[in-house]
């Protein structure tokens, strides 16, 4: 019997159940599958959303909605453009919270 | 990593006007030229959206069904046990508590049905209570199953040592301990569960608002509330089976059948869910290829298999109570009393000696 394999499987199950719990307490998965594009043309951008880590996704994600129904793209949050957008989002959030 | 803590909005939208300002005023050069930019659009994958159309119809139907079946089955068990005039044996006491735990668990299902169909509309308070109630009763169920297996183990494997019935006080103490432990396990739920607006799902759901802190608490919860009872059950039933296989007697085969059915039911109900969770974890770790449609398949599989797991609450009465001949007889008696007044009169004449207390007990049967 492969004890090592069994232990690995059990350990992973254990980890998975701790992290996920029952499906009723569901959280959204990460939306982006890969690192995302490095940059997009600024004039094509309709909207940029910065989504912060949550229970089920431990990374920050930047999603760009393109103009003219070109759809949405994941922007690499570590690229220069990504970093600038995240910084901007933080600033706007800070300003909003000051007003409140 | 504290900068995105609770006070930070979990989602921030920037509109084109904000960005123009930002990008024009920035001195940094960009990583792209106009030409390869177009190719970036073609190769960059669009974000996935989780598809819950299956859950929206399947889960409410399943939960409603389990709600009705669970209440009827466990209610019947509780009624039969409570209608007994003699003091309950230790196994019967555990069965009664198990029925109560299962009933409380299925009572929260309508809330989860609404959550699956629409979103969590009941607020954070009810999220904490319903989530904790669900977990308390799930773990109480697991611990009580372990108690039942241990009780059977004592009476079958160590029959000579514990021939006398154990004092009622000890059984009561065990039950109080079980419920106390489960309340303790539910503390993290009370603290960390909240109705959050999940931007990735674009809906409000009852979820844990924790990252790392709560994982330790939940690990303890899982070990003490689920893995430990599972190991106790496995050990006790293995020893019982070993004794039964060696022994001779008329009841031997029947007893073996009951043990096998109990273990097989538990395995059938919970193994598929754990396998799906395993696949999901492998995908999250990157060991298995992932794409949007595969993730949606896993979500559907998780809903179906977890439903199978919850179904175990409805099976408990069948497995533990109705398999017993005595239990079925008692059940028929109750039904006859309920159904035909003449028979009921007959039964009453047979049990003339019963005090007037039986009248009130009878009244409670009609609640079924």
mmCIF file of N, CA and C in Angstrom, chain B residues 224-310:
data_model
loop_
_atom_site.group_PDB
_atom_site.id
_atom_site.type_symbol
_atom_site.label_atom_id
_atom_site.label_comp_id
_atom_site.label_asym_id
_atom_site.label_seq_id
_atom_site.Cartn_x
_atom_site.Cartn_y
_atom_site.Cartn_z
ATOM 1 N N UNK B 224 -11.677 17.686 15.399
ATOM 2 C CA UNK B 224 -12.425 17.241 16.571
ATOM 3 C C UNK B 224 -13.862 16.900 16.213
ATOM 4 N N UNK B 225 -14.400 17.576 15.223
ATOM 5 C CA UNK B 225 -15.814 17.393 14.922
ATOM 6 C C UNK B 225 -16.102 16.395 13.836
ATOM 7 N N UNK B 226 -15.091 16.036 13.037
ATOM 8 C CA UNK B 226 -15.398 15.130 11.936
ATOM 9 C C UNK B 226 -14.418 13.966 11.807
ATOM 10 N N UNK B 227 -13.128 14.243 11.735
ATOM 11 C CA UNK B 227 -12.155 13.168 11.520
ATOM 12 C C UNK B 227 -12.091 12.232 12.718
ATOM 13 N N UNK B 228 -12.125 12.800 13.935
ATOM 14 C CA UNK B 228 -12.059 11.988 15.146
ATOM 15 C C UNK B 228 -13.258 11.023 15.231
ATOM 16 N N UNK B 229 -14.492 11.537 15.095
ATOM 17 C CA UNK B 229 -15.632 10.625 15.110
ATOM 18 C C UNK B 229 -15.532 9.552 14.037
ATOM 19 N N UNK B 230 -15.008 9.941 12.872
ATOM 20 C CA UNK B 230 -14.876 8.992 11.761
ATOM 21 C C UNK B 230 -13.943 7.852 12.154
ATOM 22 N N UNK B 231 -12.811 8.193 12.784
ATOM 23 C CA UNK B 231 -11.839 7.178 13.203
ATOM 24 C C UNK B 231 -12.441 6.279 14.284
ATOM 25 N N UNK B 232 -13.152 6.902 15.237
ATOM 26 C CA UNK B 232 -13.798 6.118 16.303
ATOM 27 C C UNK B 232 -14.760 5.112 15.689
ATOM 28 N N UNK B 233 -15.578 5.602 14.738
ATOM 29 C CA UNK B 233 -16.545 4.725 14.078
ATOM 30 C C UNK B 233 -15.855 3.573 13.371
ATOM 31 N N UNK B 234 -14.804 3.895 12.615
ATOM 32 C CA UNK B 234 -14.098 2.870 11.844
ATOM 33 C C UNK B 234 -13.540 1.805 12.784
ATOM 34 N N UNK B 235 -12.916 2.242 13.881
ATOM 35 C CA UNK B 235 -12.312 1.296 14.823
ATOM 36 C C UNK B 235 -13.388 0.421 15.468
ATOM 37 N N UNK B 236 -14.436 1.066 15.988
ATOM 38 C CA UNK B 236 -15.462 0.313 16.714
ATOM 39 C C UNK B 236 -16.155 -0.699 15.816
ATOM 40 N N UNK B 237 -16.520 -0.276 14.612
ATOM 41 C CA UNK B 237 -17.253 -1.189 13.748
ATOM 42 C C UNK B 237 -16.360 -2.301 13.227
ATOM 43 N N UNK B 238 -15.060 -2.039 13.058
ATOM 44 C CA UNK B 238 -14.134 -3.093 12.643
ATOM 45 C C UNK B 238 -14.038 -4.158 13.741
ATOM 46 N N UNK B 239 -13.932 -3.713 15.005
ATOM 47 C CA UNK B 239 -13.847 -4.662 16.123
ATOM 48 C C UNK B 239 -15.147 -5.450 16.246
ATOM 49 N N UNK B 240 -16.280 -4.746 16.092
ATOM 50 C CA UNK B 240 -17.581 -5.421 16.192
ATOM 51 C C UNK B 240 -17.703 -6.486 15.112
ATOM 52 N N UNK B 241 -17.317 -6.128 13.905
ATOM 53 C CA UNK B 241 -17.409 -7.058 12.781
ATOM 54 C C UNK B 241 -16.544 -8.283 13.042
ATOM 55 N N UNK B 242 -15.343 -8.051 13.601
ATOM 56 C CA UNK B 242 -14.436 -9.160 13.899
ATOM 57 C C UNK B 242 -15.094 -10.123 14.884
ATOM 58 N N UNK B 243 -15.748 -9.583 15.908
ATOM 59 C CA UNK B 243 -16.416 -10.435 16.907
ATOM 60 C C UNK B 243 -17.579 -11.182 16.263
ATOM 61 N N UNK B 244 -18.374 -10.469 15.471
ATOM 62 C CA UNK B 244 -19.564 -11.077 14.874
ATOM 63 C C UNK B 244 -19.194 -12.193 13.901
ATOM 64 N N UNK B 245 -18.101 -11.996 13.165
ATOM 65 C CA UNK B 245 -17.708 -12.997 12.177
ATOM 66 C C UNK B 245 -17.269 -14.293 12.867
ATOM 67 N N UNK B 246 -16.754 -14.185 14.079
ATOM 68 C CA UNK B 246 -16.284 -15.371 14.803
ATOM 69 C C UNK B 246 -17.417 -16.066 15.560
ATOM 70 N N UNK B 247 -18.441 -15.273 15.887
ATOM 71 C CA UNK B 247 -19.482 -15.822 16.756
ATOM 72 C C UNK B 247 -20.500 -16.617 15.946
ATOM 73 N N UNK B 248 -21.292 -17.408 16.663
ATOM 74 C CA UNK B 248 -22.382 -18.140 16.033
ATOM 75 C C UNK B 248 -23.675 -17.747 16.723
ATOM 76 N N UNK B 249 -24.744 -17.768 15.956
ATOM 77 C CA UNK B 249 -26.025 -17.448 16.592
ATOM 78 C C UNK B 249 -27.004 -16.979 15.548
ATOM 79 N N UNK B 250 -28.272 -16.981 15.921
ATOM 80 C CA UNK B 250 -29.325 -16.639 14.963
ATOM 81 C C UNK B 250 -29.239 -15.179 14.539
ATOM 82 N N UNK B 251 -28.869 -14.332 15.471
ATOM 83 C CA UNK B 251 -28.910 -12.897 15.193
ATOM 84 C C UNK B 251 -27.646 -12.407 14.526
ATOM 85 N N UNK B 252 -26.662 -13.301 14.362
ATOM 86 C CA UNK B 252 -25.349 -12.898 13.895
ATOM 87 C C UNK B 252 -25.420 -12.189 12.532
ATOM 88 N N UNK B 253 -26.073 -12.870 11.577
ATOM 89 C CA UNK B 253 -26.118 -12.328 10.216
ATOM 90 C C UNK B 253 -26.805 -10.976 10.178
ATOM 91 N N UNK B 254 -27.890 -10.893 10.933
ATOM 92 C CA UNK B 254 -28.653 -9.660 10.963
ATOM 93 C C UNK B 254 -27.805 -8.506 11.517
ATOM 94 N N UNK B 255 -27.073 -8.812 12.590
ATOM 95 C CA UNK B 255 -26.230 -7.786 13.202
ATOM 96 C C UNK B 255 -25.130 -7.347 12.246
ATOM 97 N N UNK B 256 -24.526 -8.306 11.543
ATOM 98 C CA UNK B 256 -23.475 -7.975 10.575
ATOM 99 C C UNK B 256 -24.051 -7.060 9.497
ATOM 100 N N UNK B 257 -25.271 -7.413 9.059
ATOM 101 C CA UNK B 257 -25.892 -6.618 7.994
ATOM 102 C C UNK B 257 -26.064 -5.160 8.431
ATOM 103 N N UNK B 258 -26.526 -4.983 9.661
ATOM 104 C CA UNK B 258 -26.742 -3.622 10.160
ATOM 105 C C UNK B 258 -25.432 -2.833 10.171
ATOM 106 N N UNK B 259 -24.365 -3.466 10.670
ATOM 107 C CA UNK B 259 -23.068 -2.782 10.738
ATOM 108 C C UNK B 259 -22.599 -2.387 9.341
ATOM 109 N N UNK B 260 -22.693 -3.340 8.415
ATOM 110 C CA UNK B 260 -22.220 -3.056 7.054
ATOM 111 C C UNK B 260 -23.039 -1.936 6.423
ATOM 112 N N UNK B 261 -24.366 -1.981 6.604
ATOM 113 C CA UNK B 261 -25.229 -0.954 6.009
ATOM 114 C C UNK B 261 -24.871 0.434 6.545
ATOM 115 N N UNK B 262 -24.633 0.518 7.864
ATOM 116 C CA UNK B 262 -24.320 1.812 8.477
ATOM 117 C C UNK B 262 -23.036 2.392 7.884
ATOM 118 N N UNK B 263 -21.994 1.555 7.800
ATOM 119 C CA UNK B 263 -20.709 2.047 7.303
ATOM 120 C C UNK B 263 -20.791 2.378 5.812
ATOM 121 N N UNK B 264 -21.451 1.494 5.051
ATOM 122 C CA UNK B 264 -21.568 1.717 3.607
ATOM 123 C C UNK B 264 -22.353 2.997 3.326
ATOM 124 N N UNK B 265 -23.428 3.235 4.086
ATOM 125 C CA UNK B 265 -24.239 4.439 3.870
ATOM 126 C C UNK B 265 -23.406 5.689 4.113
ATOM 127 N N UNK B 266 -22.647 5.673 5.191
ATOM 128 C CA UNK B 266 -21.814 6.836 5.498
ATOM 129 C C UNK B 266 -20.801 7.072 4.376
ATOM 130 N N UNK B 267 -20.186 5.970 3.900
ATOM 131 C CA UNK B 267 -19.183 6.077 2.845
ATOM 132 C C UNK B 267 -19.798 6.582 1.540
ATOM 133 N N UNK B 268 -20.933 5.977 1.165
ATOM 134 C CA UNK B 268 -21.573 6.374 -0.100
ATOM 135 C C UNK B 268 -21.982 7.841 -0.053
ATOM 136 N N UNK B 269 -22.483 8.282 1.097
ATOM 137 C CA UNK B 269 -22.976 9.656 1.186
ATOM 138 C C UNK B 269 -21.845 10.682 1.145
ATOM 139 N N UNK B 270 -20.726 10.399 1.790
ATOM 140 C CA UNK B 270 -19.733 11.455 1.929
ATOM 141 C C UNK B 270 -18.520 11.329 1.012
ATOM 142 N N UNK B 271 -18.228 10.132 0.455
ATOM 143 C CA UNK B 271 -17.036 9.998 -0.390
ATOM 144 C C UNK B 271 -17.105 10.848 -1.664
ATOM 145 N N UNK B 272 -18.214 10.814 -2.425
ATOM 146 C CA UNK B 272 -18.229 11.604 -3.668
ATOM 147 C C UNK B 272 -17.916 13.079 -3.431
ATOM 148 N N UNK B 273 -18.488 13.652 -2.376
ATOM 149 C CA UNK B 273 -18.250 15.068 -2.099
ATOM 150 C C UNK B 273 -16.770 15.326 -1.861
ATOM 151 N N UNK B 274 -16.141 14.443 -1.088
ATOM 152 C CA UNK B 274 -14.733 14.644 -0.784
ATOM 153 C C UNK B 274 -13.859 14.472 -2.017
ATOM 154 N N UNK B 275 -14.275 13.573 -2.923
ATOM 155 C CA UNK B 275 -13.527 13.414 -4.174
ATOM 156 C C UNK B 275 -13.604 14.692 -5.014
ATOM 157 N N UNK B 276 -14.813 15.268 -5.090
ATOM 158 C CA UNK B 276 -14.972 16.493 -5.876
ATOM 159 C C UNK B 276 -14.140 17.623 -5.270
ATOM 160 N N UNK B 277 -14.164 17.716 -3.942
ATOM 161 C CA UNK B 277 -13.366 18.745 -3.268
ATOM 162 C C UNK B 277 -11.883 18.545 -3.594
ATOM 163 N N UNK B 278 -11.474 17.267 -3.693
ATOM 164 C CA UNK B 278 -10.083 16.964 -4.024
ATOM 165 C C UNK B 278 -9.739 17.472 -5.424
ATOM 166 N N UNK B 279 -10.626 17.188 -6.380
ATOM 167 C CA UNK B 279 -10.404 17.657 -7.758
ATOM 168 C C UNK B 279 -10.308 19.182 -7.787
ATOM 169 N N UNK B 280 -11.219 19.821 -7.042
ATOM 170 C CA UNK B 280 -11.250 21.280 -6.991
ATOM 171 C C UNK B 280 -9.931 21.821 -6.455
ATOM 172 N N UNK B 281 -9.428 21.174 -5.406
ATOM 173 C CA UNK B 281 -8.173 21.620 -4.809
ATOM 174 C C UNK B 281 -7.018 21.446 -5.792
ATOM 175 N N UNK B 282 -7.004 20.297 -6.483
ATOM 176 C CA UNK B 282 -5.948 20.058 -7.471
ATOM 177 C C UNK B 282 -5.979 21.136 -8.545
ATOM 178 N N UNK B 283 -7.199 21.533 -8.943
ATOM 179 C CA UNK B 283 -7.312 22.578 -9.963
ATOM 180 C C UNK B 283 -6.803 23.909 -9.436
ATOM 181 N N UNK B 284 -7.154 24.216 -8.172
ATOM 182 C CA UNK B 284 -6.692 25.480 -7.597
ATOM 183 C C UNK B 284 -5.182 25.513 -7.448
ATOM 184 N N UNK B 285 -4.590 24.330 -7.192
ATOM 185 C CA UNK B 285 -3.148 24.278 -7.014
ATOM 186 C C UNK B 285 -2.416 24.290 -8.353
ATOM 187 N N UNK B 286 -3.168 24.107 -9.433
ATOM 188 C CA UNK B 286 -2.557 24.117 -10.739
ATOM 189 C C UNK B 286 -2.085 22.751 -11.204
ATOM 190 N N UNK B 287 -2.392 21.696 -10.427
ATOM 191 C CA UNK B 287 -1.975 20.345 -10.807
ATOM 192 C C UNK B 287 -2.847 19.799 -11.933
ATOM 193 N N UNK B 288 -4.072 20.296 -12.018
ATOM 194 C CA UNK B 288 -4.962 19.891 -13.110
ATOM 195 C C UNK B 288 -5.231 21.112 -13.982
ATOM 196 N N UNK B 289 -5.387 20.850 -15.265
ATOM 197 C CA UNK B 289 -5.678 21.962 -16.167
ATOM 198 C C UNK B 289 -7.021 22.566 -15.793
ATOM 199 N N UNK B 290 -7.132 23.872 -15.944
ATOM 200 C CA UNK B 290 -8.393 24.505 -15.589
ATOM 201 C C UNK B 290 -8.819 25.471 -16.676
ATOM 202 N N UNK B 291 -10.116 25.523 -16.895
ATOM 203 C CA UNK B 291 -10.684 26.581 -17.712
ATOM 204 C C UNK B 291 -12.079 26.856 -17.185
ATOM 205 N N UNK B 292 -12.718 27.882 -17.736
ATOM 206 C CA UNK B 292 -13.976 28.333 -17.149
ATOM 207 C C UNK B 292 -15.018 27.224 -17.111
ATOM 208 N N UNK B 293 -15.134 26.452 -18.212
ATOM 209 C CA UNK B 293 -16.211 25.463 -18.253
ATOM 210 C C UNK B 293 -15.919 24.318 -17.294
ATOM 211 N N UNK B 294 -14.639 23.939 -17.154
ATOM 212 C CA UNK B 294 -14.312 22.872 -16.206
ATOM 213 C C UNK B 294 -14.637 23.291 -14.780
ATOM 214 N N UNK B 295 -14.343 24.549 -14.467
ATOM 215 C CA UNK B 295 -14.654 25.025 -13.121
ATOM 216 C C UNK B 295 -16.145 24.984 -12.865
ATOM 217 N N UNK B 296 -16.928 25.334 -13.892
ATOM 218 C CA UNK B 296 -18.371 25.276 -13.714
ATOM 219 C C UNK B 296 -18.855 23.844 -13.531
ATOM 220 N N UNK B 297 -18.214 22.893 -14.255
ATOM 221 C CA UNK B 297 -18.569 21.486 -14.055
ATOM 222 C C UNK B 297 -18.298 21.061 -12.620
ATOM 223 N N UNK B 298 -17.147 21.487 -12.085
ATOM 224 C CA UNK B 298 -16.797 21.131 -10.709
ATOM 225 C C UNK B 298 -17.815 21.712 -9.737
ATOM 226 N N UNK B 299 -18.260 22.950 -9.995
ATOM 227 C CA UNK B 299 -19.263 23.569 -9.116
ATOM 228 C C UNK B 299 -20.553 22.757 -9.111
ATOM 229 N N UNK B 300 -20.975 22.316 -10.300
ATOM 230 C CA UNK B 300 -22.198 21.513 -10.387
ATOM 231 C C UNK B 300 -22.017 20.206 -9.616
ATOM 232 N N UNK B 301 -20.843 19.564 -9.820
ATOM 233 C CA UNK B 301 -20.562 18.294 -9.135
ATOM 234 C C UNK B 301 -20.572 18.489 -7.625
ATOM 235 N N UNK B 302 -20.052 19.636 -7.187
ATOM 236 C CA UNK B 302 -19.996 19.895 -5.748
ATOM 237 C C UNK B 302 -21.407 20.039 -5.172
ATOM 238 N N UNK B 303 -22.283 20.716 -5.914
ATOM 239 C CA UNK B 303 -23.662 20.878 -5.447
ATOM 240 C C UNK B 303 -24.354 19.526 -5.323
ATOM 241 N N UNK B 304 -24.183 18.678 -6.360
ATOM 242 C CA UNK B 304 -24.862 17.384 -6.352
ATOM 243 C C UNK B 304 -24.335 16.511 -5.211
ATOM 244 N N UNK B 305 -22.992 16.440 -5.090
ATOM 245 C CA UNK B 305 -22.427 15.524 -4.107
ATOM 246 C C UNK B 305 -22.639 16.017 -2.676
ATOM 247 N N UNK B 306 -22.680 17.346 -2.486
ATOM 248 C CA UNK B 306 -22.941 17.814 -1.126
ATOM 249 C C UNK B 306 -24.388 17.497 -0.757
ATOM 250 N N UNK B 307 -25.290 17.551 -1.750
ATOM 251 C CA UNK B 307 -26.681 17.169 -1.513
ATOM 252 C C UNK B 307 -26.765 15.726 -1.054
ATOM 253 N N UNK B 308 -25.960 14.873 -1.671
ATOM 254 C CA UNK B 308 -25.890 13.461 -1.274
ATOM 255 C C UNK B 308 -25.424 13.353 0.179
ATOM 256 N N UNK B 309 -24.470 14.213 0.541
ATOM 257 C CA UNK B 309 -23.981 14.214 1.916
ATOM 258 C C UNK B 309 -25.058 14.619 2.903
ATOM 259 N N UNK B 310 -25.801 15.691 2.568
ATOM 260 C CA UNK B 310 -26.851 16.138 3.488
ATOM 261 C C UNK B 310 -27.951 15.090 3.599
#
